Coordinates of C-alpha atoms in Angstrom, one line a residue:
X9 CA 84.6 62.3 -35.5
X10 CA 88.6 62.1 -37.4
X11 CA 89.3 64.5 -33.9
X12 CA 87.5 62.4 -31.4
X13 CA 90.3 59.6 -33.0
X14 CA 92.8 62.2 -32.7
X15 CA 92.2 62.3 -29.2
X16 CA 92.4 58.7 -28.8
X17 CA 95.5 58.1 -30.1
X18 CA 96.8 60.9 -28.2
X19 CA 95.6 59.9 -25.1
X20 CA 97.1 56.5 -25.6
X21 CA 100.1 58.0 -26.6
X22 CA 100.7 59.7 -22.6
X23 CA 99.4 56.6 -20.9
X24 CA 102.6 54.5 -19.4
X25 CA 103.0 51.2 -20.7
X26 CA 101.4 48.9 -18.3
X27 CA 97.8 51.5 -19.3
X28 CA 98.1 51.4 -22.7
X29 CA 95.2 49.9 -24.4
X30 CA 95.2 46.3 -26.4
X31 CA 92.8 47.0 -28.8
X32 CA 89.7 49.4 -29.7
X33 CA 86.0 48.6 -29.9
X34 CA 84.4 50.4 -33.0
X35 CA 80.6 50.4 -32.4
X36 CA 77.7 50.1 -35.0
X37 CA 74.3 50.8 -33.5
X38 CA 74.8 46.6 -31.9
X39 CA 77.7 45.5 -34.0
X40 CA 80.9 45.8 -32.2
X41 CA 83.8 45.0 -34.1
X42 CA 87.4 44.6 -31.7
X43 CA 90.8 45.8 -33.5
X44 CA 93.9 44.8 -31.8
X45 CA 96.8 47.5 -31.7
X46 CA 99.0 44.5 -32.6
X47 CA 97.7 43.8 -35.8
X48 CA 96.6 47.5 -37.0
X49 CA 99.4 48.6 -37.9
X50 CA 99.0 52.6 -39.6
X51 CA 96.2 54.0 -39.1
X52 CA 95.8 56.0 -42.4
X53 CA 93.2 58.7 -43.2
X54 CA 91.3 59.1 -47.0
X55 CA 88.3 61.0 -48.2
X56 CA 89.5 64.0 -46.2
X57 CA 89.0 62.5 -43.0
X58 CA 86.0 60.5 -43.6
X59 CA 87.4 57.5 -43.9
X60 CA 89.8 55.6 -41.7
X61 CA 91.9 52.5 -43.1
X62 CA 93.5 50.4 -40.3
X63 CA 97.1 48.7 -42.9
X64 CA 97.4 45.5 -40.8
X65 CA 93.2 44.7 -41.3
X66 CA 93.1 45.4 -44.4
X67 CA 90.0 47.3 -43.8
X68 CA 88.4 50.8 -44.3
X69 CA 85.9 52.2 -41.2
X70 CA 83.7 55.2 -42.4
X71 CA 83.8 56.9 -39.8
X72 CA 80.2 58.6 -41.0
X73 CA 78.4 55.1 -40.5
X74 CA 79.7 54.7 -36.8
X75 CA 78.6 55.5 -33.6
X76 CA 81.7 56.1 -31.9
X77 CA 85.1 54.3 -31.1
X78 CA 86.3 52.9 -27.8
X79 CA 89.7 51.7 -25.9
X80 CA 86.9 49.6 -23.9
X81 CA 84.7 47.2 -25.1
X82 CA 81.5 49.3 -25.0
X83 CA 78.4 48.2 -22.8
X84 CA 75.9 46.5 -24.4
X85 CA 73.1 44.5 -23.3
X86 CA 74.5 41.0 -23.0
X87 CA 73.3 38.2 -20.3
X88 CA 74.6 37.5 -17.4
X89 CA 78.0 34.6 -17.1
X90 CA 74.9 32.4 -15.4
X91 CA 72.5 33.6 -18.3
X92 CA 75.9 32.4 -20.5
X93 CA 76.1 28.9 -18.9
X94 CA 71.8 28.6 -19.3
X95 CA 72.0 29.2 -22.5
X96 CA 75.1 26.8 -23.8
X97 CA 73.9 24.2 -22.0
X98 CA 70.5 24.4 -23.7
X99 CA 72.2 24.8 -27.0
X100 CA 74.5 21.9 -25.9
X101 CA 71.4 19.8 -25.4
X102 CA 69.7 20.4 -28.5
X103 CA 73.1 19.4 -30.1
X104 CA 73.4 15.9 -28.5
X105 CA 69.4 15.4 -29.3
X106 CA 70.5 15.2 -32.7
X107 CA 73.0 12.0 -32.7
X108 CA 71.7 9.3 -31.9
X109 CA 74.2 6.6 -32.3
X110 CA 71.9 3.9 -32.5
X111 CA 71.7 4.7 -36.2
X112 CA 75.2 4.2 -37.1
X113 CA 75.7 0.7 -34.9
X114 CA 77.4 -1.3 -37.7
X115 CA 79.9 1.4 -38.4
X116 CA 80.9 1.3 -34.1
X117 CA 81.1 -2.2 -34.2
X118 CA 83.4 -2.1 -37.4
X119 CA 85.0 0.7 -35.8
X120 CA 85.7 -1.4 -32.6
X121 CA 86.4 -4.7 -34.2
X122 CA 89.0 -3.5 -36.1
X123 CA 90.6 -1.5 -33.2
X124 CA 90.0 -3.1 -30.3
X125 CA 90.6 -6.7 -29.3
X126 CA 88.8 -9.1 -26.8
X127 CA 88.6 -12.3 -24.9
X128 CA 86.9 -14.9 -26.2
X129 CA 84.8 -18.1 -25.0
X130 CA 88.1 -19.8 -24.0
X131 CA 89.6 -16.5 -22.3
X132 CA 91.9 -16.1 -24.5
X133 CA 92.7 -12.8 -26.0
X134 CA 91.8 -12.1 -29.3
X135 CA 94.3 -9.4 -31.4
X136 CA 92.0 -6.7 -33.5
X137 CA 93.2 -7.0 -37.1
X138 CA 94.6 -3.2 -36.8
X139 CA 97.5 -5.3 -34.8
X140 CA 98.0 -8.1 -37.6
X141 CA 101.1 -8.7 -38.9
X142 CA 101.6 -6.1 -42.1
X143 CA 104.9 -6.3 -44.4
X144 CA 107.0 -3.2 -43.6
X145 CA 106.3 -2.2 -47.3
X146 CA 103.0 -1.4 -46.7
X147 CA 102.9 0.5 -43.3
X148 CA 102.3 3.7 -44.9
X149 CA 99.6 3.1 -46.9
X150 CA 98.0 1.0 -44.2
X151 CA 98.6 4.0 -41.9
X152 CA 96.1 5.7 -44.1
X153 CA 93.7 3.4 -44.1
X154 CA 93.5 3.1 -40.2
X155 CA 93.0 6.9 -40.2
X156 CA 89.9 6.6 -42.8
X157 CA 87.7 4.5 -40.7
X158 CA 89.0 6.3 -37.4
X159 CA 87.3 10.1 -39.4
X160 CA 84.2 7.8 -40.7
X161 CA 84.0 6.7 -36.7
X162 CA 84.4 10.7 -35.7
X163 CA 82.2 11.9 -38.7
X164 CA 78.9 9.7 -38.1
X165 CA 79.0 11.1 -34.3
X166 CA 78.9 15.0 -36.0
X167 CA 82.4 16.1 -35.2
X168 CA 82.8 18.4 -38.8
X169 CA 86.7 18.8 -38.6
X170 CA 86.3 14.6 -39.5
X171 CA 85.6 15.9 -42.7
X172 CA 88.7 17.4 -43.3
X173 CA 91.1 13.9 -41.8
X174 CA 89.0 11.9 -44.5
X175 CA 89.6 14.0 -47.5
X176 CA 93.3 14.9 -46.8
X177 CA 93.6 10.8 -46.4
X178 CA 92.0 9.9 -49.3
X179 CA 94.1 12.5 -51.2
X180 CA 97.5 10.1 -49.7
X181 CA 96.1 6.7 -50.6
X182 CA 95.7 8.1 -54.4
X183 CA 99.2 9.2 -54.0
X184 CA 100.6 5.8 -53.6
X185 CA 99.5 4.2 -55.9
X186 CA 102.5 1.1 -56.1
X187 CA 100.1 0.2 -52.5
X188 CA 96.9 -0.6 -54.1
X189 CA 95.9 -3.7 -53.8
X190 CA 93.0 -5.9 -51.4
X191 CA 94.7 -5.9 -47.7
X192 CA 92.8 -8.9 -46.1
X193 CA 92.9 -9.5 -42.4
X194 CA 93.4 -13.5 -41.8
X195 CA 92.8 -14.2 -38.1
X196 CA 93.5 -17.5 -38.1
X197 CA 97.5 -16.3 -39.0
X198 CA 97.0 -12.9 -37.2
X199 CA 98.4 -11.5 -41.4
X200 CA 97.3 -9.2 -43.7
X201 CA 97.1 -10.6 -47.1
X202 CA 97.7 -8.6 -49.9
X203 CA 96.3 -9.5 -53.1
X204 CA 96.6 -7.3 -56.6
X205 CA 94.1 -4.9 -57.6
X206 CA 93.7 -1.5 -59.3
X207 CA 92.4 0.3 -56.6
X208 CA 92.5 0.0 -52.7
X209 CA 90.8 -2.1 -49.9
X210 CA 90.5 -2.9 -46.6
X211 CA 88.8 -6.5 -45.3
X212 CA 88.1 -7.6 -41.8
X213 CA 85.4 -9.6 -39.8
X214 CA 83.8 -8.3 -36.9
X215 CA 83.1 -9.7 -33.6
X216 CA 80.0 -11.6 -34.6
X217 CA 81.9 -12.7 -38.1
X218 CA 80.3 -9.7 -39.9
X219 CA 82.2 -9.0 -43.4
X220 CA 83.5 -5.2 -43.3
X221 CA 85.0 -4.4 -46.0
X222 CA 86.4 -0.5 -47.2
X223 CA 86.4 0.7 -50.7
X224 CA 87.9 3.3 -52.7
X225 CA 87.8 3.3 -56.5
X226 CA 88.6 6.1 -58.4
X227 CA 87.3 7.4 -62.2
X228 CA 89.3 6.9 -65.3
X229 CA 89.1 10.6 -66.0
X230 CA 92.3 12.3 -64.1
X231 CA 93.8 15.7 -63.9
X232 CA 97.9 16.6 -63.4
X233 CA 100.2 18.3 -61.7
X234 CA 104.7 18.0 -62.6
X235 CA 106.9 19.0 -61.4
X236 CA 110.7 18.5 -60.9
X237 CA 110.4 15.6 -58.6
X238 CA 107.0 14.0 -60.0
X239 CA 104.5 14.0 -62.9
X240 CA 101.6 13.4 -60.9
X241 CA 97.9 11.9 -61.7
X242 CA 94.6 12.3 -59.8
X243 CA 91.8 10.9 -60.5
X244 CA 89.1 14.0 -60.8
X245 CA 86.6 11.4 -58.8
X246 CA 87.5 8.7 -55.9
X247 CA 84.3 7.0 -54.6
X248 CA 84.4 5.5 -50.7
X249 CA 82.4 3.0 -50.0
X250 CA 82.1 1.6 -46.0
X251 CA 80.1 -2.1 -45.9
X252 CA 78.9 -4.8 -44.3
X253 CA 78.8 -7.8 -46.9
X254 CA 76.5 -6.4 -49.5
X255 CA 75.3 -3.6 -47.2
X256 CA 76.8 -0.2 -47.3
X257 CA 77.0 1.6 -44.0
X258 CA 77.9 4.7 -45.5
X259 CA 79.6 6.3 -48.8
X260 CA 81.9 9.4 -50.1
X261 CA 82.8 10.8 -53.0
X262 CA 85.8 12.6 -53.6
X263 CA 86.3 15.4 -56.8
X264 CA 89.1 17.0 -57.5
X265 CA 90.2 19.4 -60.3
X266 CA 94.0 20.4 -60.5
X267 CA 95.1 23.5 -62.7
X268 CA 98.6 23.5 -62.7
X269 CA 100.3 25.8 -60.6
X270 CA 97.3 27.9 -60.9
X271 CA 94.5 26.0 -58.2
X272 CA 93.5 23.2 -56.5
X273 CA 89.7 22.1 -55.8
X274 CA 89.0 19.0 -53.3
X275 CA 85.0 18.7 -52.5
X276 CA 84.0 15.3 -50.5
X277 CA 80.5 14.8 -50.0
X278 CA 79.2 12.2 -47.3
X279 CA 76.9 10.1 -46.6
X280 CA 75.7 7.8 -43.9
X281 CA 72.0 6.8 -42.9
X282 CA 70.3 10.4 -41.4
X283 CA 73.8 12.2 -41.9
X284 CA 75.1 14.3 -44.6
X285 CA 78.4 16.3 -45.1
X286 CA 80.1 18.5 -47.5
X287 CA 83.5 19.9 -47.7
X288 CA 84.3 21.8 -49.8
X289 CA 88.2 23.2 -50.2
X290 CA 89.8 25.1 -53.4
X291 CA 93.6 26.7 -52.8
X292 CA 95.0 29.1 -54.7
X293 CA 98.9 30.7 -54.6
X294 CA 97.3 33.4 -52.4
X295 CA 94.1 31.8 -50.3
X296 CA 93.1 28.9 -48.8
X297 CA 89.1 28.5 -48.3
X298 CA 87.6 25.5 -46.6
X299 CA 83.8 25.2 -46.2
X300 CA 81.8 22.1 -44.1
X301 CA 78.5 21.6 -43.6
X302 CA 76.9 18.8 -41.3
X303 CA 73.4 18.1 -41.5
X304 CA 71.7 15.2 -39.3
X305 CA 68.0 14.5 -40.3
X306 CA 66.9 17.0 -41.9
X307 CA 68.7 19.3 -39.4
X308 CA 71.6 21.6 -40.3
X309 CA 74.4 21.3 -37.4
X310 CA 77.3 22.9 -38.6
X311 CA 78.4 24.9 -41.0
X312 CA 81.8 26.2 -41.1
X313 CA 84.2 28.2 -43.1
X314 CA 87.9 29.2 -42.7
X315 CA 90.0 30.8 -44.9
X316 CA 93.8 31.0 -45.1
X317 CA 95.0 34.3 -46.9
X318 CA 99.1 33.8 -48.2
X319 CA 101.6 33.3 -50.6
X320 CA 103.2 30.6 -52.9
X321 CA 100.6 28.4 -51.8
X322 CA 100.4 26.5 -54.8
X323 CA 104.4 26.8 -55.6
X324 CA 105.1 23.3 -55.2
X325 CA 109.6 23.9 -54.7
X326 CA 108.9 26.6 -52.3
X327 CA 106.8 24.5 -50.3
X328 CA 108.7 21.2 -50.2
X329 CA 111.7 23.2 -48.8
X330 CA 109.7 24.6 -46.4
X331 CA 107.9 21.7 -45.3
X332 CA 111.4 19.4 -45.2
X333 CA 113.0 22.0 -43.0
X334 CA 109.8 21.5 -40.7
X335 CA 109.7 18.0 -40.3
X336 CA 113.6 18.1 -39.5
X337 CA 115.6 15.6 -40.4
X338 CA 118.7 12.7 -39.4
X339 CA 122.2 14.6 -39.9
X340 CA 124.3 11.1 -40.9
X341 CA 127.5 13.2 -41.1
X342 CA 127.2 14.1 -37.4
X343 CA 124.7 11.5 -36.2
X344 CA 122.0 13.4 -35.1
X345 CA 119.3 14.4 -35.8
X346 CA 118.2 18.1 -36.5
X347 CA 115.1 19.4 -35.1
X348 CA 112.7 20.8 -37.5
X349 CA 112.1 24.6 -38.3
X350 CA 108.6 25.6 -39.4
X351 CA 109.8 29.2 -39.6
X352 CA 110.2 28.7 -43.7
X353 CA 106.5 27.0 -43.5
X354 CA 105.2 29.3 -41.2
X355 CA 106.1 32.7 -43.4
X356 CA 103.7 31.1 -46.1
X357 CA 101.1 32.4 -44.4
X358 CA 99.9 36.1 -43.4
X359 CA 96.6 35.7 -42.1
X360 CA 93.5 33.5 -41.4
X361 CA 90.0 33.5 -40.3
X362 CA 86.9 30.9 -38.8
X363 CA 83.3 30.9 -39.0
X364 CA 81.4 28.4 -37.4
X365 CA 77.7 28.3 -37.0
X366 CA 75.8 25.7 -34.3
X367 CA 72.4 24.6 -35.0
X368 CA 71.6 28.3 -36.1
X369 CA 72.2 29.0 -32.0
X370 CA 75.5 29.9 -31.9
X371 CA 77.8 31.9 -33.9
X372 CA 81.6 31.4 -33.4
X373 CA 84.3 33.8 -35.4
X374 CA 88.2 33.3 -35.0
X375 CA 90.9 35.7 -36.6
X376 CA 94.5 34.9 -37.1
X377 CA 97.4 37.7 -37.9
X378 CA 101.1 37.3 -38.3
X379 CA 100.9 33.8 -37.7
X380 CA 104.8 34.0 -38.4
X381 CA 105.2 36.5 -35.0
X382 CA 103.2 34.2 -33.3
X383 CA 104.9 30.7 -34.3
X384 CA 108.7 32.4 -33.5
X385 CA 107.9 33.3 -30.2
X386 CA 106.3 30.2 -29.4
X387 CA 108.8 27.9 -30.3
X388 CA 111.5 29.4 -28.3
X389 CA 111.2 27.0 -25.8
X390 CA 112.2 29.3 -23.1
X391 CA 112.8 25.9 -20.7
X392 CA 115.4 25.4 -18.6
X393 CA 115.8 21.8 -19.0
X394 CA 119.2 22.6 -21.0
X395 CA 121.6 24.9 -19.7
X396 CA 124.9 26.1 -20.7
X397 CA 127.5 25.5 -17.8
X398 CA 131.3 26.1 -19.0
X399 CA 131.5 24.3 -22.3
X400 CA 129.5 21.8 -21.5
X401 CA 125.4 21.4 -21.8
X402 CA 123.4 20.0 -19.0
X403 CA 120.6 17.7 -19.8
X404 CA 119.8 18.0 -16.0
X405 CA 118.9 21.3 -15.3
X406 CA 115.5 21.0 -12.7
X407 CA 114.7 24.8 -13.2
X408 CA 115.3 28.3 -12.1
X409 CA 115.6 28.7 -8.3
X410 CA 112.0 30.7 -7.3
X411 CA 113.2 30.5 -3.4
X412 CA 114.7 28.1 -1.4
X413 CA 114.6 27.2 2.5
X414 CA 116.5 24.7 2.4
X415 CA 114.3 22.1 3.0
X416 CA 111.6 23.3 0.2
X417 CA 112.7 24.9 -3.3
X418 CA 110.3 26.6 -5.5
X419 CA 111.8 26.2 -9.0
X420 CA 110.5 27.8 -12.5
X421 CA 110.3 25.0 -15.2
X422 CA 110.5 27.9 -17.9
X423 CA 110.9 31.4 -18.3
X424 CA 108.0 33.9 -17.3
X425 CA 109.2 36.4 -19.5
X426 CA 109.1 34.1 -21.8
X427 CA 105.8 33.1 -21.3
X428 CA 104.7 36.5 -21.3
X429 CA 105.7 37.1 -24.3
X430 CA 103.4 34.7 -25.9
X431 CA 100.4 35.6 -24.2
X432 CA 101.0 39.4 -25.2
X433 CA 101.2 37.9 -28.8
X434 CA 98.2 35.7 -28.7
X435 CA 96.3 38.6 -26.9
X436 CA 97.3 41.3 -29.9
X437 CA 97.4 38.9 -32.9
X438 CA 94.1 36.8 -32.2
X439 CA 90.8 37.4 -32.0
X440 CA 88.0 35.1 -31.4
X441 CA 84.2 35.9 -30.0
X442 CA 81.2 34.4 -30.4
X443 CA 77.7 34.7 -30.3
X444 CA 73.7 33.9 -30.2
X445 CA 70.9 33.2 -33.0
X446 CA 72.9 35.7 -35.7
X447 CA 72.5 38.7 -33.4
X448 CA 75.1 41.2 -33.8
X449 CA 76.3 41.8 -30.4
X450 CA 79.4 40.3 -29.3
X451 CA 78.6 37.6 -26.3
X452 CA 81.8 36.7 -25.6
X453 CA 85.5 37.6 -26.2
X454 CA 88.6 35.0 -25.9
X455 CA 91.5 36.0 -24.5
X456 CA 94.6 34.9 -22.6
X457 CA 96.4 35.3 -19.6
X458 CA 99.5 33.3 -17.7
X459 CA 98.9 30.2 -15.8
X460 CA 101.0 29.5 -13.4
X461 CA 100.8 25.6 -13.3
X462 CA 102.3 23.9 -9.6
X463 CA 103.7 20.7 -9.4
X464 CA 104.8 19.0 -5.7
X465 CA 107.9 16.7 -5.9
X466 CA 108.7 14.6 -2.8
X467 CA 112.0 13.6 -2.9
X468 CA 113.2 10.0 -1.8
X469 CA 117.8 9.5 -2.5
X470 CA 117.6 6.2 -1.1
X471 CA 117.4 3.1 0.9
X472 CA 118.5 1.8 4.1
X473 CA 121.8 2.5 5.3
X474 CA 122.7 2.8 1.4
X475 CA 124.6 6.2 0.6
X476 CA 122.5 8.8 -1.2
X477 CA 123.3 8.5 -4.8
X478 CA 121.6 11.0 -6.4
X479 CA 120.7 14.8 -4.9
X480 CA 120.8 18.4 -6.4
X481 CA 122.9 21.4 -6.6
X482 CA 122.7 24.6 -7.2
X483 CA 124.8 26.7 -10.1
X484 CA 124.4 30.8 -10.9
X485 CA 121.2 30.3 -9.1
X486 CA 119.8 26.9 -11.4
X487 CA 118.8 23.7 -9.4
X488 CA 120.8 20.7 -11.1
X489 CA 120.4 16.7 -10.6
X490 CA 124.1 15.6 -9.1
X491 CA 125.0 11.7 -9.5
X492 CA 127.4 9.6 -8.6
X493 CA 128.3 5.8 -8.3
X494 CA 127.5 3.6 -5.4
X495 CA 129.0 0.3 -5.1
X496 CA 130.3 -2.1 -2.4
X497 CA 133.7 -4.3 -2.0
X498 CA 135.1 -6.2 0.8
X499 CA 137.2 -3.9 3.7
X500 CA 139.6 -6.7 4.9
X501 CA 140.8 -4.6 7.6
X502 CA 136.6 -5.1 8.6
X503 CA 136.5 -8.3 7.5
X504 CA 133.0 -7.4 6.2
X505 CA 131.9 -5.7 2.7
X506 CA 131.3 -1.4 2.7
X507 CA 130.3 0.7 0.8
X508 CA 132.5 3.1 -1.7
X509 CA 131.0 6.1 -3.5
X510 CA 132.4 8.4 -6.2
X511 CA 132.5 11.4 -6.7
X512 CA 129.5 13.6 -7.7
X513 CA 129.1 14.8 -11.4
X514 CA 126.2 16.6 -13.5
X515 CA 126.4 14.2 -16.4
X516 CA 126.4 16.7 -19.5
X517 CA 127.3 17.2 -23.4
X518 CA 130.7 19.0 -24.7
X519 CA 129.6 21.4 -27.2
X520 CA 133.1 21.9 -28.4
X521 CA 134.2 18.4 -28.6
X522 CA 130.7 16.8 -29.6
X523 CA 131.3 14.2 -27.4
X524 CA 129.5 13.2 -23.6
X525 CA 131.1 14.9 -20.5
X526 CA 130.7 15.6 -17.1
X527 CA 131.2 18.1 -14.0
X528 CA 132.4 17.8 -11.0
X529 CA 130.5 18.9 -7.6
X530 CA 132.0 19.9 -4.3
X531 CA 130.2 16.9 -1.7
X532 CA 129.6 20.5 0.1
X533 CA 127.7 22.0 -2.9
X534 CA 125.2 19.0 -2.8
X535 CA 121.8 19.1 -1.4
X536 CA 118.9 16.9 -0.8
X537 CA 115.8 19.0 -0.4
X538 CA 112.3 17.4 1.1
X539 CA 110.0 18.5 -1.8
X540 CA 110.7 20.7 -4.7
X541 CA 107.8 22.5 -6.3
X542 CA 108.4 22.9 -9.9
X543 CA 106.8 25.8 -11.8
X544 CA 105.2 25.9 -14.9
X545 CA 104.3 29.0 -16.9
X546 CA 101.3 28.3 -20.1
X547 CA 98.9 30.7 -21.9
X548 CA 95.7 30.1 -19.5
X549 CA 92.5 31.0 -21.7
X550 CA 90.3 33.6 -20.7
X551 CA 86.9 33.8 -21.7
X552 CA 85.9 37.7 -21.3
X553 CA 82.3 39.3 -21.0
X554 CA 81.6 43.0 -22.9
X555 CA 81.1 44.5 -19.2
X556 CA 84.7 43.3 -19.1
X557 CA 84.5 40.5 -16.4
X558 CA 86.2 37.4 -16.9
X559 CA 86.1 33.7 -16.1
X560 CA 89.4 31.2 -16.9
X561 CA 88.1 28.4 -19.2
X562 CA 88.1 26.0 -16.5
X563 CA 86.3 27.6 -14.1
X564 CA 83.6 28.9 -16.3
X565 CA 82.9 25.3 -17.8
X566 CA 82.6 24.0 -14.0
X567 CA 81.4 20.9 -13.6
X568 CA 78.5 22.1 -11.5
X569 CA 76.8 24.5 -13.9
X570 CA 77.0 21.7 -16.9
X571 CA 76.6 18.8 -15.3
X572 CA 73.9 17.9 -17.0
X573 CA 75.4 18.1 -20.6
X574 CA 78.6 16.0 -18.8
X575 CA 75.8 13.7 -17.9
X576 CA 74.3 13.2 -21.8
X577 CA 77.4 13.2 -23.5
X578 CA 78.4 10.4 -20.6
X579 CA 74.9 8.9 -22.1
X580 CA 76.8 8.6 -25.4
X581 CA 79.8 7.1 -24.4
X582 CA 77.5 4.9 -22.6
X583 CA 75.6 3.9 -25.9
X584 CA 78.4 3.5 -27.7
X585 CA 80.1 0.9 -25.3
X586 CA 76.3 -0.7 -25.1
X587 CA 76.5 -1.2 -28.6
X588 CA 79.7 -2.7 -29.0
X589 CA 79.2 -5.2 -26.3
X590 CA 81.7 -3.3 -23.9
X591 CA 81.5 -2.5 -20.1
X592 CA 82.5 0.7 -18.7
X593 CA 85.5 -0.1 -16.2
X594 CA 84.0 1.3 -12.5
X595 CA 87.4 3.6 -12.1
X596 CA 86.6 4.9 -15.7
X597 CA 86.8 8.9 -15.4
X598 CA 85.0 10.5 -18.4

C-alpha cells in the first residue's frame, strides 16, 4: 500500500499544473472520504509504513483497512441525476407534510400584527406597532425584542437556524439590565410606553383586539464572568413566554453556566403546540460545539451538529480587540470611516465542520479549513470601481475593457484572476457532500466554478438639443465616467439663450491632500457607446456526482423538476396569508 501511495504522489509530481488533481479519495467499502490537497499538507508515514497521517486534517489512515486511494472520486453505484431530483423532491414533500401552519395561527397573526400595517374600515392606513415612536434610549433593546419575535415565527415553521437567533438575542437582552421594563404599544398615540419592571416584556394588540405579550424573566441564581471592562452576571435560567392574554402560544427556557475563562454552556429548549426544539451549545478556549434538534408531532425533522476549532475562544481581551477591528470605526481626527478588518477575528478559528440529518432520509456533511486564508482572498475586492490615476483615486471607474468596437463595449467589473483564486480556495478548503438513509455511499459533492454574470446597460446621454453632460473615456484600458456642467446663458449677438458647457472631468479624491479632486479630459477623448456590457466574475456552486458529471445549482434545481415542491411551498405561503387575512398580489412571484 505504501508503494501505491508513493506511486500516486510521484505521478502527481510530473503532472502539469493544469492537470494536477485537487483532491484524492480514500475508499473503504462503500465509504468514500475526500481529502483536498489544499488542506492535507504533509503526508507522514508511521508504524513501518502501515499508517498515513495527513497533517492538515489531523487524521490518520490505516492503510491495511482501506481498499485503495484514487485521484478521482471512485465510481460507486448511485442514483442518476434525474433519480436524484425525484429523491430530493420526495424528501422535501415529506418535510412539507410535517409543517402545518394552522397549528400556530395565533403566533402567525401576532407576528403579522407586530410588523405589518393595514387599512382600517374607514380606509385609513394604520401603522404597525414596530413603527411606533420609541425613546431613542431604547432602540437597541427594542431591536433585540423584534429579532426574538421574528425568530419565533421562523422556529414554528421548522427553521432550525432560528433557534440560534433566539438564543443569541435572549443573551443580548440580559446583558442590558438597564433596559428592563414593560414596553406597551399604544395605538391611540402610536407610541411605546415604558413602565418599570425587573424583567423584559413587550405588549401589543392584534388586528382582532388580541393582547399579545412577549415576556422574559430570570432566576435569582446567576453565574459570573468578569473582565477588565465589566463584572458580568448572567442568570442561570431565563424563561421566555409568548402569549395571547392568559393563553400561552409558545415557551422557551434558556439555561446558562459560565466558568470564568474556561467555558460557556448555553442550552435552549423551545415548545410551541406540536413542535419541540433544543439547541445545546458549549464554548471552550479551543472549541465551539452547537447541536440543534427539531421535532414536530413526535417526528424528528432536523438533527444538526456543528463544531468549530480555534484558539482564545473564551479570551475576552483577544476577542474584544478582534471584534472591534472587524466592526470598523469612525476616526474623528481625519473625519473618515475606517473599514472593518475581520482578519484578527478569523485568525481565532482554524477549522469547522457541520452535519445535518433531515428526517433520517438526507444527511449533509460540511467541512471548512483555513478560514483565515479564505477570508483574506475573499476580502480583497478585486473590483475596478476605484482605480488610481496619477495622484488621485477616482470613484467613477466603470471597469476593465474586455472588448471595444466603438458603439458596444464589454467591461469586467472585477478581476478574473482574483475570482479564480477565491474559487480555487473554496474548492481546496471546503468539502461538502450528501447521502441518503445513513448509507455511507456519497451521492453528491459540492464544488465551485467561476460564473460570468453579464449585465447589459443601454446608455442615454441627454434629451432634445441639450448637449451631453455625461459620457465615458478610456485610460490605460479602463473605462471611466466623465461629466461636465451644462447651462444656458443669454447671447446678445444671437438675441437668444444658448447652451454653454464646461470641460469634461473625472471626479476623484486626491490621496496626497485628502481633498476632492478632478481630472480634466480632452473633448476628443470622450466617447458615447450605445451599449455597455458588464461582466461580473463570481463563485458559482456546482453539484458534482460520483461519476464526475456536474450541474450548476440553478440548472439542477430547475423549476420543471421541482415544480411540485415549489407548488407545495407556495401553498405554505398562501396558508400564511390566509391565516393572517392577507391576499397575494397577482404579480407576486414566489
